[in-house]
Amino acid sequence: MWELDEKKYLYLLFLLPILVLLFLYNLYWKRKKQLEFGDLKLIKKLYPAQSTFKFVLKFIVVILALSSLIIALVNPKIGTKTETVKRQGIDIVFAVDVSKSMLCEDVAPSRLEKSKQIVSQIINQLGSDRIGIVAYAGSAFPVLPITTDYSVAKMFLQSMNTDMLSSVGTSLGDAIELSSTYYDDDNKTKKLLIIITDGEDHVDRAKEAATEANKLGIKIITIGVGTEKGGTIPLKVNGVVESYKRDSNNEVVITKLESKILSEIAKETKGGYVNGNSTKSVLDYIKNALDNIEKTEFESQQFTDFNSQFQWFLGIALALLCIDILLLDKKTKWLKKLNLFNEKE
């Protein structure tokens, strides 16, 4: 397992392509000036020891040295061993609706982006709970199994979009059924399923799935994202709205928040429903719900003894800089024989 200590220095890597472009422009400019000055063959005779290959090689060495220095600044760390850690918490699965209706912008910036913001904020206020993520539309898809690694969870969360599932429609039942398989039956940890959706359900078997989930000891909290007035579903290309989703009659689709079904699902498991348009209200509600759920002790494996690896990259950078100093612009006999850049007359 590895981690990056100072990720902000990775932005320095963007300087390298700029240096490459400046170098190429410099080569172009020098050749242009040489052509203006006179015949290239005559110029080469005036300075026969000059090596284009060595000039390019020195630049490559410098670029590699700078890359190593930047990585040294980032300071990669490697976990050398794992250990079992005892924690107290519950198992939480987030089921996020990624159907096309979640593109509706009746909640800024959109229902889906608002959902991801809510989940991210909930994760931020968790302690030692284990979390998993499920995406669903017309079918459900496992995104992340139960884990204690919140940073990985956020990374997978941000990558979720409405194109990750090809099936059309929305099936709350599938989301509940797949989420139910995430929990360890042998573990006595309390189970919580948080569904973030606009409530649209085209399969109409969510209540039955919730009843089965209740038998497994799963409590469901539903978060409704959207407005009862609703809105259109924009279809964008490169961020620009080209059209709006239409139904089979060529009428523009208006999607609305269906809070009733969400309340009924939550009621089946003695959970609760909360409107997700106010992030603060959601966070307060979830915090209160978590405070009233009994925490269970469980074991988890995690990497420890992270050792810094910057010294290796620093050593490589210094070695490359020494090579650059020792490299001369003049031709060497064995390179001259190779004639890599057609430098022979």
Coordinates of N, CA and C in Angstrom, one line a residue, residues 20-199:
V20 N 9.4 21.1 -22.5 CA 9.7 20.4 -23.8 C 9.3 21.2 -25.0
L21 N 8.2 21.9 -24.9 CA 7.7 22.8 -26.0 C 8.7 23.9 -26.2
L22 N 9.3 24.5 -25.2 CA 10.3 25.6 -25.3 C 11.5 25.0 -25.9
F23 N 11.9 23.8 -25.6 CA 13.1 23.2 -26.1 C 12.9 22.9 -27.6
L24 N 11.8 22.4 -28.0 CA 11.5 22.1 -29.4 C 11.5 23.4 -30.2
Y25 N 10.9 24.5 -29.6 CA 10.9 25.8 -30.3 C 12.3 26.3 -30.4
N26 N 13.2 26.1 -29.4 CA 14.5 26.5 -29.5 C 15.3 25.8 -30.7
L27 N 15.0 24.5 -30.8 CA 15.7 23.8 -31.9 C 15.2 24.4 -33.3
Y28 N 13.9 24.6 -33.3 CA 13.3 25.2 -34.6 C 14.0 26.5 -34.9
W29 N 14.1 27.4 -33.8 CA 14.6 28.7 -34.0 C 16.1 28.7 -34.4
K30 N 16.9 27.8 -33.8 CA 18.3 27.7 -34.2 C 18.5 27.3 -35.6
R31 N 17.7 26.3 -36.0 CA 17.8 25.8 -37.4 C 17.4 26.9 -38.4
K32 N 16.3 27.7 -38.0 CA 15.9 28.8 -38.9 C 16.9 29.8 -39.1
K33 N 17.6 30.2 -38.0 CA 18.6 31.2 -38.0 C 19.9 30.7 -38.8
Q34 N 20.1 29.4 -38.7 CA 21.3 28.8 -39.4 C 21.0 28.9 -40.9
L35 N 19.7 28.6 -41.3 CA 19.4 28.7 -42.7 C 19.5 30.1 -43.2
E36 N 19.2 31.1 -42.4 CA 19.3 32.5 -42.8 C 20.7 32.9 -42.9
F37 N 21.6 32.3 -42.1 CA 23.0 32.6 -42.1 C 23.8 32.1 -43.3
G38 N 23.4 30.8 -43.7 CA 24.1 30.3 -44.8 C 23.7 28.8 -45.0
D39 N 24.6 28.1 -45.8 CA 24.4 26.7 -46.1 C 24.7 25.9 -44.8
L40 N 23.8 24.9 -44.5 CA 23.9 24.1 -43.3 C 25.2 23.2 -43.4
K41 N 25.5 22.7 -44.5 CA 26.7 21.9 -44.6 C 28.0 22.7 -44.3
L42 N 28.0 23.9 -44.8 CA 29.1 24.8 -44.5 C 29.2 25.1 -43.1
I43 N 28.1 25.4 -42.4 CA 28.1 25.7 -41.0 C 28.6 24.5 -40.2
K44 N 28.2 23.3 -40.6 CA 28.7 22.1 -39.9 C 30.2 21.9 -40.0
K45 N 30.7 22.3 -41.2 CA 32.2 22.3 -41.4 C 32.9 23.3 -40.5
L46 N 32.3 24.4 -40.2 CA 32.8 25.4 -39.3 C 32.9 24.9 -37.8
Y47 N 32.0 24.0 -37.5 CA 32.0 23.5 -36.1 C 31.7 22.0 -36.2
P48 N 32.6 21.2 -36.7 CA 32.4 19.8 -36.9 C 32.2 18.9 -35.7
A49 N 32.6 19.4 -34.5 CA 32.5 18.6 -33.3 C 31.1 18.7 -32.7
Q50 N 30.3 19.6 -33.1 CA 29.0 19.8 -32.5 C 28.1 18.6 -32.7
S51 N 27.4 18.1 -31.7 CA 26.5 16.9 -31.7 C 25.1 17.3 -31.4
T52 N 24.2 17.1 -32.3 CA 22.8 17.3 -32.1 C 22.2 16.3 -31.1
F53 N 22.7 15.0 -31.2 CA 22.3 14.0 -30.4 C 22.6 14.3 -28.9
K54 N 23.9 14.7 -28.7 CA 24.3 15.0 -27.3 C 23.5 16.2 -26.7
F55 N 23.1 17.1 -27.5 CA 22.3 18.3 -27.1 C 21.0 17.8 -26.6
V56 N 20.3 16.9 -27.4 CA 19.0 16.4 -27.1 C 19.1 15.5 -25.9
L57 N 20.2 14.6 -25.8 CA 20.3 13.7 -24.7 C 20.5 14.5 -23.4
K58 N 21.2 15.6 -23.4 CA 21.4 16.4 -22.1 C 20.1 17.0 -21.7
F59 N 19.2 17.4 -22.6 CA 17.9 17.9 -22.2 C 17.1 16.8 -21.6
I60 N 17.1 15.6 -22.2 CA 16.3 14.5 -21.7 C 16.7 14.2 -20.3
V61 N 18.0 14.2 -20.0 CA 18.6 13.9 -18.7 C 18.1 14.9 -17.7
V62 N 18.1 16.2 -18.1 CA 17.6 17.3 -17.2 C 16.1 17.1 -16.9
I63 N 15.3 16.8 -17.9 CA 13.9 16.5 -17.7 C 13.7 15.4 -16.7
L64 N 14.4 14.3 -16.9 CA 14.3 13.2 -16.0 C 14.7 13.5 -14.5
A65 N 15.7 14.4 -14.4 CA 16.2 14.8 -13.1 C 15.1 15.7 -12.4
L66 N 14.5 16.6 -13.2 CA 13.5 17.4 -12.6 C 12.3 16.6 -12.2
S67 N 11.9 15.6 -13.0 CA 10.8 14.7 -12.7 C 11.1 14.0 -11.3
S68 N 12.3 13.5 -11.2 CA 12.7 12.8 -9.9 C 12.6 13.8 -8.8
L69 N 13.1 15.0 -9.0 CA 13.0 16.0 -7.9 C 11.6 16.3 -7.4
I70 N 10.7 16.4 -8.4 CA 9.3 16.7 -8.1 C 8.7 15.5 -7.3
I71 N 9.0 14.3 -7.8 CA 8.5 13.1 -7.0 C 9.0 13.0 -5.6
A72 N 10.3 13.5 -5.5 CA 10.9 13.5 -4.2 C 10.2 14.5 -3.3
L73 N 9.8 15.6 -3.8 CA 9.0 16.6 -3.1 C 7.7 16.1 -2.6
V74 N 7.0 15.3 -3.5 CA 5.7 14.7 -3.2 C 5.9 13.6 -2.1
N75 N 7.0 13.0 -2.0 CA 7.4 12.0 -0.9 C 6.4 10.9 -0.9
P76 N 6.6 9.9 -1.8 CA 5.7 8.7 -1.8 C 6.1 7.9 -0.5
K77 N 5.1 7.3 0.1 CA 5.3 6.4 1.2 C 4.7 5.0 1.0
I78 N 5.4 4.0 1.5 CA 4.9 2.7 1.3 C 4.7 2.0 2.6
G79 N 3.5 1.4 2.8 CA 3.2 0.7 4.0 C 3.9 -0.6 4.0
T80 N 4.6 -0.9 5.1 CA 5.5 -2.1 5.1 C 4.8 -3.3 5.7
K81 N 3.7 -3.1 6.5 CA 3.0 -4.3 7.1 C 1.6 -3.9 7.4
T82 N 0.8 -4.9 7.6 CA -0.6 -4.7 8.0 C -0.8 -5.2 9.5
E83 N -1.7 -4.5 10.1 CA -2.1 -5.0 11.5 C -3.6 -4.9 11.7
T84 N -4.1 -5.7 12.6 CA -5.5 -5.8 12.9 C -5.8 -4.7 13.9
V85 N -6.8 -3.9 13.5 CA -7.2 -2.8 14.4 C -8.7 -3.0 14.8
K86 N -9.0 -2.8 16.0 CA -10.3 -3.0 16.5 C -11.0 -1.6 16.5
R87 N -12.2 -1.6 16.0 CA -13.0 -0.3 15.9 C -14.4 -0.6 16.4
Q88 N -15.1 0.5 16.6 CA -16.5 0.5 17.0 C -17.3 1.3 16.0
G89 N -18.3 0.7 15.4 CA -19.1 1.5 14.4 C -20.2 0.6 13.8
I90 N -20.7 1.0 12.7 CA -21.7 0.3 12.0 C -21.3 0.2 10.6
D91 N -22.1 -0.7 9.8 CA -21.8 -0.8 8.4 C -22.9 0.0 7.6
I92 N -22.4 0.9 6.8 CA -23.3 1.8 6.0 C -23.1 1.6 4.6
V93 N -24.2 1.4 3.8 CA -24.1 1.3 2.4 C -24.9 2.5 1.8
F94 N -24.2 3.2 0.9 CA -24.9 4.3 0.1 C -25.3 3.8 -1.2
A95 N -26.6 3.9 -1.5 CA -27.2 3.5 -2.8 C -27.5 4.8 -3.5
V96 N -26.7 5.1 -4.6 CA -26.9 6.4 -5.3 C -27.5 6.2 -6.6
D97 N -28.6 7.0 -6.8 CA -29.3 6.9 -8.1 C -28.5 7.6 -9.2
V98 N -28.2 6.9 -10.3 CA -27.5 7.5 -11.4 C -28.3 7.4 -12.7
S99 N -29.6 7.3 -12.6 CA -30.5 7.3 -13.7 C -30.5 8.7 -14.4
K100 N -31.0 8.8 -15.6 CA -31.0 10.1 -16.4 C -31.7 11.2 -15.7
S101 N -32.8 10.8 -14.9 CA -33.5 11.9 -14.2 C -32.7 12.7 -13.2
M102 N -31.6 12.1 -12.8 CA -30.7 12.7 -11.9 C -29.9 13.9 -12.5
L103 N -30.0 14.0 -13.8 CA -29.3 15.1 -14.5 C -30.1 16.4 -14.4
C104 N -31.4 16.3 -13.9 CA -32.3 17.4 -13.8 C -31.6 18.5 -12.9
E105 N -31.7 19.7 -13.2 CA -31.1 20.8 -12.5 C -32.0 21.6 -11.7
D106 N -33.1 21.0 -11.2 CA -34.0 21.8 -10.3 C -33.4 22.0 -9.0
V107 N -32.3 21.2 -8.7 CA -31.5 21.4 -7.5 C -30.1 21.6 -8.0
A108 N -29.5 22.7 -7.6 CA -28.1 23.1 -8.2 C -27.0 22.3 -7.5
P109 N -26.0 21.9 -8.3 CA -25.8 22.1 -9.7 C -26.7 21.1 -10.6
S110 N -26.9 19.9 -10.0 CA -27.8 19.0 -10.6 C -28.2 18.0 -9.5
R111 N -29.2 17.1 -9.7 CA -29.6 16.2 -8.6 C -28.4 15.2 -8.3
L112 N -27.7 14.8 -9.4 CA -26.6 13.8 -9.1 C -25.5 14.4 -8.4
E113 N -25.1 15.6 -8.8 CA -23.9 16.3 -8.2 C -24.3 16.6 -6.7
K114 N -25.6 17.0 -6.5 CA -26.0 17.3 -5.1 C -25.9 16.0 -4.3
S115 N -26.3 14.9 -4.9 CA -26.3 13.6 -4.2 C -24.9 13.3 -3.8
K116 N -23.9 13.5 -4.7 CA -22.5 13.2 -4.4 C -22.0 14.1 -3.3
Q117 N -22.4 15.3 -3.3 CA -22.0 16.3 -2.3 C -22.5 15.8 -0.9
I118 N -23.7 15.4 -0.9 CA -24.3 14.9 0.4 C -23.6 13.7 0.9
V119 N -23.3 12.7 0.1 CA -22.6 11.5 0.5 C -21.2 11.8 1.0
S120 N -20.5 12.7 0.3 CA -19.2 13.1 0.7 C -19.2 13.8 2.1
Q121 N -20.2 14.7 2.3 CA -20.3 15.4 3.6 C -20.6 14.4 4.7
I122 N -21.5 13.4 4.4 CA -21.8 12.4 5.4 C -20.5 11.6 5.8
I123 N -19.8 11.2 4.8 CA -18.5 10.5 5.0 C -17.6 11.3 5.9
N124 N -17.5 12.6 5.7 CA -16.7 13.5 6.4 C -17.0 13.5 7.9
Q125 N -18.2 13.2 8.3 CA -18.6 13.3 9.7 C -18.6 11.9 10.4
L126 N -18.2 10.9 9.6 CA -18.2 9.5 10.2 C -16.9 9.3 11.0
G127 N -17.0 8.4 11.9 CA -15.8 8.1 12.8 C -15.1 6.9 12.3
S128 N -15.5 5.7 12.8 CA -14.8 4.5 12.4 C -15.8 3.5 11.8
D129 N -16.8 4.0 11.2 CA -17.8 3.1 10.5 C -17.3 2.6 9.2
R130 N -17.8 1.4 8.8 CA -17.4 0.9 7.5 C -18.5 1.3 6.5
I131 N -18.0 1.6 5.2 CA -19.0 2.1 4.2 C -18.8 1.3 2.9
G132 N -19.9 1.3 2.1 CA -19.8 0.7 0.8 C -20.7 1.6 -0.1
I133 N -20.6 1.4 -1.4 CA -21.3 2.2 -2.4 C -21.9 1.4 -3.5
V134 N -23.2 1.6 -3.8 CA -23.9 1.0 -4.9 C -24.5 2.0 -5.8
A135 N -24.4 1.8 -7.1 CA -25.0 2.7 -8.1 C -26.2 2.0 -8.7
Y136 N -27.2 2.7 -9.0 CA -28.4 2.0 -9.6 C -29.1 2.9 -10.6
A137 N -29.7 2.3 -11.5 CA -30.7 3.0 -12.5 C -31.7 1.9 -12.7
G138 N -31.8 1.4 -14.0 CA -32.7 0.3 -14.2 C -32.3 -1.0 -13.6
S139 N -31.0 -1.1 -13.2 CA -30.4 -2.2 -12.5 C -29.4 -1.6 -11.5
A140 N -28.9 -2.5 -10.6 CA -27.9 -2.0 -9.6 C -26.5 -2.5 -10.0
F141 N -25.5 -1.7 -9.5 CA -24.2 -2.1 -9.9 C -23.3 -1.8 -8.6
P142 N -22.5 -2.8 -8.2 CA -21.6 -2.6 -7.0 C -20.4 -1.7 -7.4
V143 N -20.3 -0.6 -6.7 CA -19.2 0.4 -7.0 C -18.0 0.1 -6.0
L144 N -18.3 0.0 -4.7 CA -17.3 -0.2 -3.7 C -17.8 -1.1 -2.6
P145 N -17.1 -2.2 -2.3 CA -17.5 -3.1 -1.2 C -17.2 -2.4 0.1
I146 N -17.7 -3.0 1.2 CA -17.5 -2.5 2.5 C -16.0 -2.2 2.8
T147 N -15.7 -1.0 3.3 CA -14.3 -0.7 3.5 C -14.2 0.4 4.6
T148 N -13.1 0.6 5.2 CA -12.8 1.7 6.1 C -12.0 2.8 5.5
D149 N -11.7 2.6 4.2 CA -10.9 3.6 3.5 C -11.8 4.7 2.9
Y150 N -11.9 5.8 3.6 CA -12.9 6.8 3.2 C -12.3 7.6 2.0
S151 N -11.0 7.7 1.8 CA -10.4 8.4 0.7 C -10.7 7.7 -0.6
V152 N -10.6 6.4 -0.6 CA -10.9 5.6 -1.8 C -12.4 5.7 -2.1
A153 N -13.2 5.7 -1.1 CA -14.7 5.8 -1.2 C -15.0 7.1 -1.9
K154 N -14.4 8.2 -1.5 CA -14.7 9.5 -2.2 C -14.2 9.5 -3.6
M155 N -13.1 8.8 -3.9 CA -12.6 8.8 -5.3 C -13.6 8.0 -6.2
F156 N -14.1 6.9 -5.7 CA -15.1 6.2 -6.5 C -16.4 7.0 -6.6
L157 N -16.7 7.7 -5.6 CA -18.0 8.5 -5.6 C -17.9 9.5 -6.6
Q158 N -16.8 10.2 -6.7 CA -16.7 11.3 -7.7 C -16.7 10.8 -9.1
S159 N -16.4 9.6 -9.4 CA -16.3 9.0 -10.7 C -17.7 8.6 -11.2
M160 N -18.7 8.6 -10.3 CA -20.0 8.1 -10.7 C -20.7 9.0 -11.6
N161 N -21.4 8.5 -12.7 CA -22.1 9.3 -13.6 C -23.3 8.5 -14.2
T162 N -24.1 9.2 -15.0 CA -25.3 8.6 -15.5 C -25.0 7.6 -16.7
D163 N -23.8 7.6 -17.1 CA -23.4 6.7 -18.2 C -22.8 5.4 -17.8
M164 N -22.7 5.2 -16.5 CA -22.0 4.0 -16.0 C -22.9 2.7 -16.0
L165 N -24.2 2.9 -16.2 CA -25.2 1.8 -16.4 C -26.0 2.0 -17.7
S166 N -26.0 1.0 -18.5 CA -26.7 1.1 -19.8 C -28.2 0.9 -19.7
S167 N -28.7 0.3 -18.6 CA -30.1 0.0 -18.5 C -30.9 1.3 -18.2
V168 N -32.0 1.5 -18.8 CA -32.8 2.6 -18.7 C -33.8 2.4 -17.5
G169 N -34.4 3.5 -17.1 CA -35.4 3.5 -16.0 C -34.7 3.5 -14.6
T170 N -35.5 3.2 -13.6 CA -35.0 3.2 -12.2 C -35.6 2.1 -11.4
S171 N -34.8 1.3 -10.7 CA -35.3 0.2 -9.9 C -34.8 0.3 -8.5
L172 N -35.6 0.9 -7.6 CA -35.2 1.0 -6.2 C -35.1 -0.4 -5.6
G173 N -35.9 -1.3 -6.1 CA -35.9 -2.7 -5.6 C -34.5 -3.4 -5.8
D174 N -34.0 -3.2 -7.0 CA -32.7 -3.8 -7.3 C -31.6 -3.1 -6.4
A175 N -31.7 -1.8 -6.2 CA -30.7 -1.2 -5.3 C -30.7 -1.7 -3.9
I176 N -31.9 -1.9 -3.4 CA -32.1 -2.5 -2.0 C -31.5 -3.9 -1.9
E177 N -31.9 -4.7 -3.0 CA -31.5 -6.1 -3.0 C -30.0 -6.3 -3.1
L178 N -29.3 -5.5 -3.9 CA -27.9 -5.6 -4.1 C -27.2 -5.1 -2.8
S179 N -27.7 -4.0 -2.3 CA -27.1 -3.4 -1.0 C -27.2 -4.4 0.1
S180 N -28.3 -5.2 0.2 CA -28.4 -6.2 1.2 C -27.4 -7.2 1.2
T181 N -26.7 -7.5 0.1 CA -25.7 -8.5 0.0 C -24.3 -8.0 0.5
Y182 N -24.2 -6.7 0.7 CA -23.0 -6.1 1.1 C -22.6 -6.5 2.6
Y183 N -23.6 -6.7 3.4 CA -23.4 -6.9 4.8 C -22.9 -8.3 5.1
D184 N -22.1 -8.5 6.1 CA -21.6 -9.8 6.6 C -22.6 -10.4 7.6
D185 N -23.2 -11.5 7.2 CA -24.2 -12.1 8.0 C -23.7 -12.6 9.3
D186 N -22.4 -13.0 9.3 CA -21.7 -13.6 10.5 C -21.3 -12.5 11.5
N187 N -21.3 -11.2 11.0 CA -21.0 -10.1 11.9 C -22.2 -9.5 12.5
K188 N -22.1 -9.2 13.7 CA -23.3 -8.6 14.4 C -23.3 -7.1 14.3
T189 N -22.6 -6.5 13.4 CA -22.6 -5.1 13.3 C -23.9 -4.6 12.8
K190 N -24.4 -3.5 13.3 CA -25.6 -2.9 12.9 C -25.5 -2.4 11.4
K191 N -26.6 -2.6 10.7 CA -26.6 -2.3 9.2 C -27.5 -1.1 8.9
L192 N -27.0 -0.2 8.1 CA -27.7 1.0 7.7 C -27.6 1.1 6.2
L193 N -28.7 1.3 5.5 CA -28.7 1.6 4.0 C -29.2 3.0 3.8
I194 N -28.4 3.9 3.2 CA -28.8 5.2 2.9 C -29.0 5.3 1.4
I195 N -30.3 5.6 1.0 CA -30.6 5.7 -0.5 C -30.7 7.2 -0.8
I196 N -30.0 7.6 -1.8 CA -30.1 9.0 -2.3 C -30.6 9.0 -3.7
T197 N -31.8 9.6 -3.9 CA -32.5 9.5 -5.2 C -33.6 10.5 -5.3
D198 N -34.2 10.7 -6.5 CA -35.3 11.6 -6.6 C -36.6 10.8 -6.4
G199 N -36.5 9.5 -6.2 CA -37.7 8.7 -5.8 C -38.4 8.1 -7.0

